[in-house]
């Protein structure tokens, strides 16, 4: 039986309710409606990780929500209105809040279609029951605040476990995407998924096929951008979900070599991903993370056991780039991102031709040119693609990469110098001085280049004057 406990029992919830939320609660009450902070906002408030997103639920219908919000909010969005959601922005002195207010739902799903059908509900308990996990099914009624937790979300939050409000089977039948969300929240929150939920995910993994590629991609992205992607990816692979959404990842596990003639590509990949994350400098980088995740997916297809007992994966980077493109296209990633990630996969091995620094300048230049704007990411990917336990080997590899980066920096500096031209070209010099082609033109050119390097640009007139002066001194 649903029961509402008072906020007094959860002082944490009381202390961290945003004044903006309280304000809005008073407005709704004055208009005769209920309003509650809900879902991720309540969970994150209790975990102390609330951002600027506030999610609310209400018994008011979208048109009524609009009427209350318009005079109060700084901007209002109606894009989600067909699903019962109104979006808004409220700017306060210290920060701006993104607000979403959704009318109570009692969702009826057409279990064969890809989209939930929306129908409005009358009570908050019913609304909470159709939410994905108990930790996302808590609410704080406002102004109050009254803490509403009919499904034991607070206990699960304390135990750091993901459990469904109803049975996992019926929840996942209603919306199979929730199986992906379990893996995503495990990765984001570093929570465990309850055993019966894992069992249902394993049993029902096939059902994910009715979910649209876009929804799957969005959850996969959130999982990858989280703090603990290894945990979420493992869940996807262990439950068989990865076989449906990212079979190339599961395939890496099948590549475990029973004779230990090569390293475990699956474990290697997860470690490379974590090492790439450690090298990020400006926050989570989806392109880099996808490239790390996919860099070796060409290996299963290219593995050969050579007569000498060794194992080879010839051209796995080329095959991997193709597979990357196909998978990301299927998951409806944007074209630019597909191009970038598959390019990185294709280039991830190039450095290994560098040996201990044998590349010519032109090989270094080609490396830089082929990577283009992806060069910084390629540095990170290549550096993280070393999971040997042999510390000396790892150090040597990283030193060699340092030396490549140093050569790139040196070349860049030189190229910039090389790119500098005097203010006048040979033709102008001949015109200005009225002389035919000959060694004097070359000397004049050299002189102007020296002046240019010494003083920076002289401008057309200044350069002409300097040229005449120099010429006079030559006579
Ligand atoms: P974050 O915004 O940090 O990704 P969140 O928990 O807010 O996390 P959202 O996807 O924004 O996640 O969804 C908001 C809330 O809506 C969730 O907390 C959950 O209560 C509910 N919800 C979202 N998607 C589903 C779904 N597919 N099935 C059931 N409930 C869902
Ligand atoms: Mg949210």
Short mmCIF file of C-alpha atoms and ligand atoms in Angstrom, two decimals:
data_model
loop_
_atom_site.label_atom_id
_atom_site.label_comp_id
_atom_site.label_asym_id
_atom_site.label_seq_id
_atom_site.Cartn_x
_atom_site.Cartn_y
_atom_site.Cartn_z
CA UNK A 1 0.00 0.00 0.00
CA UNK A 2 1.37 3.40 -0.88
CA UNK A 3 2.06 5.53 2.15
CA UNK A 4 3.26 9.09 2.42
CA UNK A 5 5.72 9.91 5.13
CA UNK A 6 6.33 13.41 6.33
CA UNK A 7 9.37 15.40 5.40
CA UNK A 8 10.23 15.58 9.08
CA UNK A 9 11.43 12.00 8.75
CA UNK A 10 13.86 12.96 6.03
CA UNK A 11 15.45 16.19 7.10
CA UNK A 12 17.87 15.97 4.15
CA UNK A 13 14.98 16.44 1.75
CA UNK A 14 13.67 19.45 3.64
CA UNK A 15 16.99 21.25 3.76
CA UNK A 16 17.79 21.04 0.09
CA UNK A 17 14.51 21.97 -1.55
CA UNK A 18 15.22 24.88 -3.83
CA UNK A 19 13.33 28.10 -3.01
CA UNK A 20 12.34 28.24 -6.68
CA UNK A 21 10.53 24.92 -6.26
CA UNK A 22 8.77 26.20 -3.15
CA UNK A 23 7.65 29.33 -5.02
CA UNK A 24 6.22 27.30 -7.82
CA UNK A 25 4.47 25.00 -5.34
CA UNK A 26 2.72 28.01 -3.80
CA UNK A 27 1.61 29.22 -7.24
CA UNK A 28 0.11 25.84 -8.09
CA UNK A 29 -1.59 25.59 -4.74
CA UNK A 30 -3.10 29.05 -5.17
CA UNK A 31 -4.49 27.93 -8.52
CA UNK A 32 -6.00 24.85 -6.87
CA UNK A 33 -3.50 22.26 -8.11
CA UNK A 34 -0.95 19.88 -6.66
CA UNK A 35 2.73 20.11 -7.51
CA UNK A 36 5.58 17.82 -6.52
CA UNK A 37 9.25 17.65 -7.23
CA UNK A 38 9.82 14.20 -8.64
CA UNK A 39 12.10 11.60 -10.17
CA UNK A 40 15.74 12.43 -10.77
CA UNK A 41 15.42 15.77 -8.97
CA UNK A 42 14.40 14.15 -5.70
CA UNK A 43 16.97 11.37 -6.07
CA UNK A 44 19.73 13.84 -6.83
CA UNK A 45 18.69 16.17 -4.02
CA UNK A 46 19.03 13.27 -1.57
CA UNK A 47 22.36 12.27 -3.09
CA UNK A 48 23.59 15.85 -2.96
CA UNK A 49 24.15 15.94 -6.71
CA UNK A 50 21.25 18.11 -7.88
CA UNK A 51 22.08 20.17 -10.92
CA UNK A 52 19.99 22.91 -12.49
CA UNK A 53 17.26 20.58 -13.73
CA UNK A 54 14.04 20.44 -11.77
CA UNK A 55 11.38 17.88 -12.70
CA UNK A 56 7.87 18.27 -11.38
CA UNK A 57 4.64 16.37 -11.64
CA UNK A 58 1.16 17.82 -11.23
CA UNK A 59 -2.54 17.06 -11.57
CA UNK A 60 -2.90 20.21 -13.70
CA UNK A 61 -3.31 19.60 -17.43
CA UNK A 62 -0.69 21.09 -19.77
CA UNK A 63 -2.89 24.08 -20.75
CA UNK A 64 -3.36 24.89 -17.08
CA UNK A 65 0.34 24.48 -16.42
CA UNK A 66 1.06 26.94 -19.23
CA UNK A 67 -1.32 29.47 -17.72
CA UNK A 68 0.52 29.35 -14.39
CA UNK A 69 4.02 29.28 -15.87
CA UNK A 70 3.79 32.02 -18.50
CA UNK A 71 3.71 35.02 -16.14
CA UNK A 72 6.33 33.50 -13.83
CA UNK A 73 8.97 31.82 -15.99
CA UNK A 74 11.65 33.50 -18.12
CA UNK A 75 10.91 31.19 -21.03
CA UNK A 76 8.38 28.46 -21.73
CA UNK A 77 8.57 25.52 -24.15
CA UNK A 78 5.68 23.57 -25.50
CA UNK A 79 7.56 20.96 -27.54
CA UNK A 80 6.72 18.11 -25.17
CA UNK A 81 3.13 19.09 -24.70
CA UNK A 82 1.78 16.09 -26.62
CA UNK A 83 3.40 13.92 -23.95
CA UNK A 84 2.01 16.08 -21.16
CA UNK A 85 5.25 17.95 -20.50
CA UNK A 86 5.76 21.70 -20.36
CA UNK A 87 9.33 23.04 -20.20
CA UNK A 88 10.47 26.35 -18.73
CA UNK A 89 13.47 28.34 -17.64
CA UNK A 90 13.60 30.37 -14.46
CA UNK A 91 16.55 32.65 -13.86
CA UNK A 92 17.50 33.37 -10.27
CA UNK A 93 20.28 35.46 -8.82
CA UNK A 94 22.75 32.62 -8.49
CA UNK A 95 21.65 30.31 -11.31
CA UNK A 96 19.17 29.48 -14.03
CA UNK A 97 16.88 26.49 -13.65
CA UNK A 98 15.58 24.22 -16.40
CA UNK A 99 12.15 23.13 -15.35
CA UNK A 100 9.93 20.34 -16.67
CA UNK A 101 6.40 19.90 -15.43
CA UNK A 102 4.60 16.72 -16.44
CA UNK A 103 0.96 15.97 -15.82
CA UNK A 104 0.31 12.77 -13.80
CA UNK A 105 0.39 9.86 -16.11
CA UNK A 106 -1.02 6.44 -16.12
CA UNK A 107 0.75 5.08 -19.09
CA UNK A 108 -0.81 2.49 -21.25
CA UNK A 109 1.72 1.00 -23.58
CA UNK A 110 1.07 -0.63 -26.83
CA UNK A 111 3.55 -3.42 -26.24
CA UNK A 112 4.29 -3.93 -29.89
CA UNK A 113 4.95 -0.34 -30.82
CA UNK A 114 7.96 1.79 -30.15
CA UNK A 115 6.25 4.61 -28.34
CA UNK A 116 4.41 4.87 -25.07
CA UNK A 117 0.85 6.03 -25.41
CA UNK A 118 0.15 8.80 -22.99
CA UNK A 119 -2.92 8.96 -20.83
CA UNK A 120 -3.31 11.18 -17.81
CA UNK A 121 -3.70 9.84 -14.33
CA UNK A 122 -5.39 11.22 -11.24
CA UNK A 123 -3.02 10.42 -8.39
CA UNK A 124 0.63 10.85 -7.73
CA UNK A 125 0.96 7.24 -6.53
CA UNK A 126 -0.19 5.97 -9.88
CA UNK A 127 2.24 8.33 -11.58
CA UNK A 128 5.10 7.10 -9.40
CA UNK A 129 4.25 3.44 -10.03
CA UNK A 130 4.90 3.80 -13.75
CA UNK A 131 8.37 5.24 -13.17
CA UNK A 132 11.42 3.14 -13.87
CA UNK A 133 13.15 2.60 -10.51
CA UNK A 134 12.14 3.12 -6.91
CA UNK A 135 14.91 5.68 -6.44
CA UNK A 136 13.30 7.62 -9.32
CA UNK A 137 9.81 7.13 -7.91
CA UNK A 138 10.00 9.46 -4.94
CA UNK A 139 8.34 12.86 -4.81
CA UNK A 140 8.28 15.92 -2.59
CA UNK A 141 4.88 17.60 -2.57
CA UNK A 142 5.16 21.40 -2.50
CA UNK A 143 4.95 23.73 -0.79
CA UNK A 144 5.23 21.40 2.20
CA UNK A 145 7.48 19.79 1.74
CA UNK A 146 5.85 16.37 2.11
CA UNK A 147 7.98 13.45 1.20
CA UNK A 148 6.15 10.81 -0.81
CA UNK A 149 7.84 7.45 -1.13
CA UNK A 150 5.32 4.65 -1.72
CA UNK A 151 7.81 2.10 -3.08
CA UNK A 152 10.70 2.28 -0.65
CA UNK A 153 12.94 4.46 -2.78
CA UNK A 154 14.72 6.01 0.17
CA UNK A 155 15.76 2.60 1.51
CA UNK A 156 17.00 1.59 -1.92
CA UNK A 157 18.84 4.87 -2.25
CA UNK A 158 20.59 4.24 1.06
CA UNK A 159 21.41 0.69 -0.04
CA UNK A 160 22.49 2.04 -3.46
CA UNK A 161 20.37 -0.43 -5.35
CA UNK A 162 18.13 -0.18 -8.43
CA UNK A 163 14.80 -1.89 -8.06
CA UNK A 164 11.55 -1.43 -10.01
CA UNK A 165 8.41 -0.18 -8.22
CA UNK A 166 6.34 -3.07 -9.61
CA UNK A 167 7.69 -6.36 -10.90
CA UNK A 168 10.64 -5.89 -13.24
CA UNK A 169 8.95 -8.11 -15.84
CA UNK A 170 5.86 -5.93 -16.15
CA UNK A 171 7.93 -2.77 -15.99
CA UNK A 172 10.22 -3.91 -18.81
CA UNK A 173 7.28 -5.15 -20.86
CA UNK A 174 5.77 -1.68 -20.58
CA UNK A 175 8.98 -0.05 -21.77
CA UNK A 176 12.00 -2.21 -22.57
CA UNK A 177 14.20 0.89 -22.67
CA UNK A 178 14.16 0.71 -18.87
CA UNK A 179 16.61 -2.19 -19.13
CA UNK A 180 19.11 0.17 -20.76
CA UNK A 181 18.28 2.76 -18.14
CA UNK A 182 19.18 0.27 -15.40
CA UNK A 183 22.65 -0.05 -16.87
CA UNK A 184 22.85 3.72 -17.34
CA UNK A 185 21.92 4.54 -13.74
CA UNK A 186 24.24 1.83 -12.41
CA UNK A 187 27.03 3.61 -14.31
CA UNK A 188 25.99 7.13 -13.32
CA UNK A 189 25.22 6.53 -9.67
CA UNK A 190 27.55 3.60 -9.05
CA UNK A 191 24.55 1.61 -7.76
CA UNK A 192 23.99 -2.14 -7.95
CA UNK A 193 21.08 -3.52 -9.93
CA UNK A 194 18.90 -5.81 -7.79
CA UNK A 195 19.34 -9.50 -8.71
CA UNK A 196 15.72 -9.98 -9.77
CA UNK A 197 16.08 -6.94 -12.04
CA UNK A 198 19.25 -8.34 -13.61
CA UNK A 199 17.42 -11.65 -14.08
CA UNK A 200 14.55 -9.89 -15.87
CA UNK A 201 16.97 -7.96 -18.04
CA UNK A 202 18.66 -11.20 -19.03
CA UNK A 203 15.39 -12.93 -19.69
CA UNK A 204 13.86 -10.07 -21.64
CA UNK A 205 16.90 -8.67 -23.45
CA UNK A 206 15.31 -9.48 -26.80
CA UNK A 207 12.50 -7.04 -26.12
CA UNK A 208 14.88 -4.11 -26.55
CA UNK A 209 14.48 -4.60 -30.31
CA UNK A 210 11.10 -2.80 -30.30
CA UNK A 211 12.70 0.36 -28.90
CA UNK A 212 13.76 3.06 -31.35
CA UNK A 213 17.46 3.45 -32.13
CA UNK A 214 17.37 7.08 -30.96
CA UNK A 215 16.19 6.21 -27.46
CA UNK A 216 18.77 3.44 -27.18
CA UNK A 217 21.51 5.76 -28.41
CA UNK A 218 20.59 8.44 -25.89
CA UNK A 219 20.82 6.01 -22.97
CA UNK A 220 24.06 4.55 -24.31
CA UNK A 221 25.50 8.05 -24.50
CA UNK A 222 24.53 8.83 -20.92
CA UNK A 223 26.05 5.54 -19.82
CA UNK A 224 29.28 6.28 -21.68
CA UNK A 225 29.45 9.84 -20.37
CA UNK A 226 29.01 8.66 -16.78
CA UNK A 227 31.66 8.26 -14.12
CA UNK A 228 31.57 4.44 -14.18
CA UNK A 229 30.92 3.29 -17.74
CA UNK A 230 32.71 -0.02 -17.13
CA UNK A 231 29.98 -1.01 -14.72
CA UNK A 232 27.16 -0.18 -17.13
CA UNK A 233 28.86 -1.80 -20.11
CA UNK A 234 29.44 -5.00 -18.16
CA UNK A 235 25.76 -5.12 -17.32
CA UNK A 236 24.83 -4.70 -20.97
CA UNK A 237 27.18 -7.50 -21.97
CA UNK A 238 26.36 -9.86 -19.09
CA UNK A 239 22.60 -9.58 -19.56
CA UNK A 240 22.78 -10.03 -23.33
CA UNK A 241 21.47 -6.53 -24.03
CA UNK A 242 24.74 -5.67 -25.75
CA UNK A 243 24.14 -8.56 -28.18
CA UNK A 244 21.18 -6.54 -29.44
CA UNK A 245 22.37 -2.97 -29.18
CA UNK A 246 26.15 -3.25 -29.55
CA UNK A 247 27.03 -6.80 -30.57
CA UNK A 248 30.57 -5.74 -31.47
CA UNK A 249 31.24 -5.25 -27.76
CA UNK A 250 30.04 -8.72 -26.76
CA UNK A 251 32.05 -10.16 -29.64
CA UNK A 252 35.23 -8.87 -28.02
CA UNK A 253 34.55 -11.14 -25.08
CA UNK A 254 34.23 -14.16 -27.30
CA UNK A 255 37.71 -13.39 -28.41
CA UNK A 256 39.20 -14.54 -25.16
CA UNK A 257 42.02 -16.75 -26.29
CA UNK A 258 41.86 -20.11 -24.61
CA UNK A 259 45.61 -20.54 -25.01
CA UNK A 260 46.39 -17.03 -23.76
CA UNK A 261 48.30 -16.20 -26.90
CA UNK A 262 46.90 -12.69 -26.88
CA UNK A 263 45.38 -10.42 -24.30
CA UNK A 264 41.69 -10.37 -23.53
CA UNK A 265 40.38 -7.77 -25.97
CA UNK A 266 37.21 -7.14 -23.97
CA UNK A 267 38.96 -6.36 -20.69
CA UNK A 268 41.60 -4.43 -22.59
CA UNK A 269 38.88 -2.29 -24.20
CA UNK A 270 37.21 -1.45 -20.89
CA UNK A 271 40.58 -0.46 -19.47
CA UNK A 272 41.44 1.66 -22.50
CA UNK A 273 38.14 3.46 -22.06
CA UNK A 274 38.93 4.23 -18.42
CA UNK A 275 42.44 5.35 -19.29
CA UNK A 276 41.09 7.62 -22.03
CA UNK A 277 38.68 9.13 -19.50
CA UNK A 278 41.62 9.83 -17.20
CA UNK A 279 43.23 11.85 -19.99
CA UNK A 280 40.20 14.07 -20.60
CA UNK A 281 40.89 17.71 -19.92
CA UNK A 282 37.63 19.54 -20.67
CA UNK A 283 35.01 17.26 -19.19
CA UNK A 284 33.48 14.10 -20.66
CA UNK A 285 34.20 13.70 -24.37
CA UNK A 286 31.74 11.37 -26.09
CA UNK A 287 33.75 11.13 -29.31
CA UNK A 288 36.88 10.05 -27.47
CA UNK A 289 34.95 7.59 -25.31
CA UNK A 290 33.21 6.02 -28.30
CA UNK A 291 36.54 5.70 -30.10
CA UNK A 292 38.10 4.04 -27.07
CA UNK A 293 35.15 1.68 -26.76
CA UNK A 294 35.19 0.74 -30.43
CA UNK A 295 38.88 0.94 -31.31
CA UNK A 296 39.43 -2.84 -31.43
CA UNK A 297 36.06 -4.07 -32.71
CA UNK A 298 37.78 -5.14 -35.94
CA UNK A 299 39.80 -7.74 -34.05
CA UNK A 300 37.33 -10.65 -33.93
CA UNK A 301 36.95 -10.54 -37.72
CA UNK A 302 40.65 -10.29 -38.47
CA UNK A 303 42.14 -12.72 -35.99
CA UNK A 304 44.49 -15.25 -37.56
CA UNK A 305 46.51 -17.93 -35.84
CA UNK A 306 49.80 -17.81 -37.69
CA UNK A 307 51.83 -20.95 -38.41
CA UNK A 308 54.52 -19.75 -36.00
CA UNK A 309 51.98 -19.89 -33.17
CA UNK A 310 51.46 -16.14 -33.01
CA UNK A 311 48.18 -14.35 -33.40
CA UNK A 312 47.65 -11.48 -35.81
CA UNK A 313 44.88 -8.99 -36.42
CA UNK A 314 45.95 -7.52 -39.74
CA UNK A 315 44.07 -4.39 -40.78
CA UNK A 316 41.77 -4.62 -37.79
CA UNK A 317 41.81 -0.82 -37.64
CA UNK A 318 40.41 -0.58 -41.16
CA UNK A 319 37.78 -3.26 -40.54
CA UNK A 320 37.07 -1.65 -37.16
CA UNK A 321 36.50 1.75 -38.76
CA UNK A 322 33.96 0.18 -41.15
CA UNK A 323 32.16 -1.64 -38.37
CA UNK A 324 32.13 1.56 -36.31
CA UNK A 325 30.53 3.45 -39.15
CA UNK A 326 27.89 0.77 -39.68
CA UNK A 327 27.00 0.48 -35.98
CA UNK A 328 26.89 4.21 -35.33
CA UNK A 329 24.79 4.75 -38.44
CA UNK A 330 22.39 2.09 -37.26
CA UNK A 331 22.16 3.81 -33.87
CA UNK A 332 21.44 7.11 -35.67
CA UNK A 333 24.47 9.03 -34.46
CA UNK A 334 25.05 12.36 -36.19
CA UNK A 335 27.16 12.07 -39.32
CA UNK A 336 29.98 14.26 -38.03
CA UNK A 337 30.37 12.11 -34.98
CA UNK A 338 30.33 8.92 -37.03
CA UNK A 339 33.08 10.34 -39.21
CA UNK A 340 35.19 11.43 -36.26
CA UNK A 341 34.90 8.21 -34.29
CA UNK A 342 35.58 5.94 -37.25
CA UNK A 343 38.53 8.11 -38.26
CA UNK A 344 40.01 7.73 -34.79
CA UNK A 345 39.48 3.96 -34.91
CA UNK A 346 41.20 3.89 -38.28
CA UNK A 347 44.17 5.91 -37.02
CA UNK A 348 44.59 4.29 -33.62
CA UNK A 349 47.40 2.02 -34.76
CA UNK A 350 49.32 4.43 -36.95
CA UNK A 351 51.69 5.44 -34.18
CA UNK A 352 52.98 1.92 -33.88
CA UNK A 353 54.79 2.44 -37.17
CA UNK A 354 56.77 5.20 -35.48
CA UNK A 355 59.07 2.63 -33.91
CA UNK A 356 61.48 4.48 -31.69
CA UNK A 357 61.31 7.66 -33.70
CA UNK A 358 62.13 6.54 -37.22
CA UNK A 359 59.46 8.58 -38.94
CA UNK A 360 60.56 11.17 -41.45
CA UNK A 361 59.27 14.71 -41.13
CA UNK A 362 56.83 14.00 -43.88
CA UNK A 363 55.45 10.94 -42.03
CA UNK A 364 54.93 13.13 -38.97
CA UNK A 365 53.29 15.78 -41.14
CA UNK A 366 50.98 13.16 -42.66
CA UNK A 367 50.00 11.95 -39.19
CA UNK A 368 49.04 15.48 -38.22
CA UNK A 369 47.23 16.14 -41.46
CA UNK A 370 45.28 12.85 -41.39
CA UNK A 371 44.18 13.44 -37.82
CA UNK A 372 43.25 17.06 -38.58
CA UNK A 373 41.10 18.48 -35.79
CA UNK A 374 41.10 15.04 -34.11
CA UNK A 375 44.81 15.20 -33.28
CA UNK A 376 44.42 15.89 -29.55
CA UNK A 377 41.95 13.03 -29.26
CA UNK A 378 44.22 10.73 -31.23
CA UNK A 379 47.02 11.52 -28.77
CA UNK A 380 44.74 10.53 -25.91
CA UNK A 381 43.41 7.42 -27.60
CA UNK A 382 46.86 6.18 -28.57
CA UNK A 383 48.29 6.85 -25.13
CA UNK A 384 45.43 5.05 -23.42
CA UNK A 385 45.72 2.06 -25.78
CA UNK A 386 48.47 0.56 -23.69
CA UNK A 387 47.34 -1.83 -20.98
CA UNK A 388 50.48 -3.86 -20.44
CA UNK A 389 51.29 -4.66 -16.83
CA UNK A 390 54.94 -4.35 -17.70
CA UNK A 391 55.76 -0.92 -16.27
CA UNK A 392 58.96 -0.52 -18.25
CA UNK A 393 57.23 -1.29 -21.52
CA UNK A 394 54.44 1.14 -20.69
CA UNK A 395 56.87 3.86 -19.75
CA UNK A 396 58.91 3.34 -22.91
CA UNK A 397 55.77 3.61 -25.03
CA UNK A 398 54.66 6.76 -23.31
CA UNK A 399 58.16 8.30 -23.70
CA UNK A 400 58.10 7.49 -27.39
CA UNK A 401 54.74 9.18 -27.72
CA UNK A 402 56.15 12.19 -25.87
CA UNK A 403 58.88 12.35 -28.46
CA UNK A 404 56.35 12.20 -31.29
CA UNK A 405 54.38 15.04 -29.73
CA UNK A 406 57.58 17.02 -29.32
CA UNK A 407 58.40 16.52 -33.00
CA UNK A 408 54.92 17.60 -33.97
CA UNK A 409 55.33 20.76 -31.90
CA UNK A 410 58.74 21.46 -33.44
CA UNK A 411 57.51 20.94 -36.96
CA UNK A 412 54.50 23.12 -36.36
CA UNK A 413 56.71 25.94 -35.20
CA UNK A 414 58.95 25.57 -38.24
CA UNK A 415 56.03 25.34 -40.61
CA UNK A 416 54.65 28.53 -39.21
CA UNK A 417 58.00 30.16 -39.78
CA UNK A 418 58.09 28.69 -43.26
CA UNK A 419 54.64 30.03 -43.94
CA UNK A 420 55.83 33.57 -43.32
CA UNK A 421 56.41 35.48 -46.57
CA UNK A 422 57.94 38.91 -47.13
CA UNK A 423 55.45 41.72 -47.67
CA UNK A 424 56.23 41.89 -51.42
CA UNK A 425 56.62 38.97 -53.80
CA UNK A 426 59.21 38.67 -56.58
CA UNK A 427 57.00 40.27 -59.21
CA UNK A 428 56.31 43.33 -57.08
CA UNK A 429 60.02 43.65 -56.31
CA UNK A 430 60.87 43.71 -60.03
CA UNK A 431 58.10 46.26 -60.69
CA UNK A 432 59.09 48.56 -57.83
CA UNK A 433 62.79 48.49 -58.72
CA UNK A 434 62.22 48.27 -62.48
CA UNK A 435 64.67 45.37 -62.80
CA UNK A 436 64.54 42.11 -64.76
CA UNK A 437 64.67 38.67 -63.12
CA UNK A 438 68.09 37.88 -61.69
CA UNK A 439 70.04 37.30 -58.48
CA UNK A 440 69.30 40.84 -57.25
CA UNK A 441 65.61 39.95 -57.02
CA UNK A 442 66.47 36.98 -54.79
CA UNK A 443 68.69 39.15 -52.58
CA UNK A 444 65.95 41.79 -52.29
CA UNK A 445 63.45 39.07 -51.40
CA UNK A 446 65.76 37.72 -48.70
CA UNK A 447 66.25 41.22 -47.31
CA UNK A 448 62.49 41.84 -47.08
CA UNK A 449 62.02 38.43 -45.43
CA UNK A 450 64.62 39.32 -42.79
CA UNK A 451 62.85 42.62 -42.14
CA UNK A 452 59.54 40.79 -41.95
CA UNK A 453 60.86 38.26 -39.44
CA UNK A 454 62.55 40.96 -37.44
CA UNK A 455 59.73 43.50 -37.34
CA UNK A 456 56.55 41.70 -38.32
CA UNK A 457 54.45 42.93 -41.26
CA UNK A 458 55.59 46.27 -42.76
CA UNK A 459 52.57 46.81 -45.00
CA UNK A 460 52.76 47.42 -48.74
CA UNK A 461 53.96 51.04 -48.54
CA UNK A 462 56.42 50.50 -45.74
CA UNK A 463 57.86 47.50 -47.57
CA UNK A 464 58.25 49.48 -50.80
CA UNK A 465 60.05 52.29 -48.98
CA UNK A 466 62.34 49.80 -47.22
CA UNK A 467 63.03 48.08 -50.54
CA UNK A 468 63.99 51.35 -52.29
CA UNK A 469 66.23 52.31 -49.39
CA UNK A 470 67.98 48.95 -49.51
CA UNK A 471 68.34 49.18 -53.32
CA UNK A 472 69.87 52.66 -53.11
CA UNK A 473 72.44 51.36 -50.64
CA UNK A 474 73.34 48.57 -53.11
CA UNK A 475 74.25 50.96 -55.93
P1 LIG B 1 19.04 12.53 -15.60
O1 LIG B 1 18.14 13.67 -16.01
O2 LIG B 1 20.11 12.89 -14.67
O3 LIG B 1 19.51 11.77 -16.77
P2 LIG B 1 16.62 11.45 -14.55
O4 LIG B 1 16.33 10.45 -13.50
O5 LIG B 1 16.08 12.82 -14.37
O6 LIG B 1 18.17 11.50 -14.76
P3 LIG B 1 15.20 11.43 -17.02
O7 LIG B 1 15.42 10.57 -18.22
O8 LIG B 1 15.41 12.91 -17.13
O9 LIG B 1 16.11 10.81 -15.89
O10 LIG B 1 13.74 11.14 -16.52
C1 LIG B 1 13.14 11.87 -15.45
C2 LIG B 1 12.27 10.93 -14.61
O11 LIG B 1 11.22 10.41 -15.40
C3 LIG B 1 13.03 9.72 -14.09
O12 LIG B 1 13.66 9.98 -12.87
C4 LIG B 1 11.92 8.70 -13.97
O13 LIG B 1 11.20 8.90 -12.79
C5 LIG B 1 11.02 9.03 -15.12
N1 LIG B 1 11.32 8.30 -16.37
C6 LIG B 1 12.05 8.73 -17.42
N2 LIG B 1 12.08 7.82 -18.40
C7 LIG B 1 11.36 6.78 -17.97
C8 LIG B 1 11.00 5.52 -18.55
N3 LIG B 1 11.43 5.17 -19.75
N4 LIG B 1 10.22 4.71 -17.81
C9 LIG B 1 9.80 5.08 -16.60
N5 LIG B 1 10.08 6.22 -16.01
C10 LIG B 1 10.87 7.08 -16.68
MG1 LIG B 2 16.16 14.48 -15.80
#
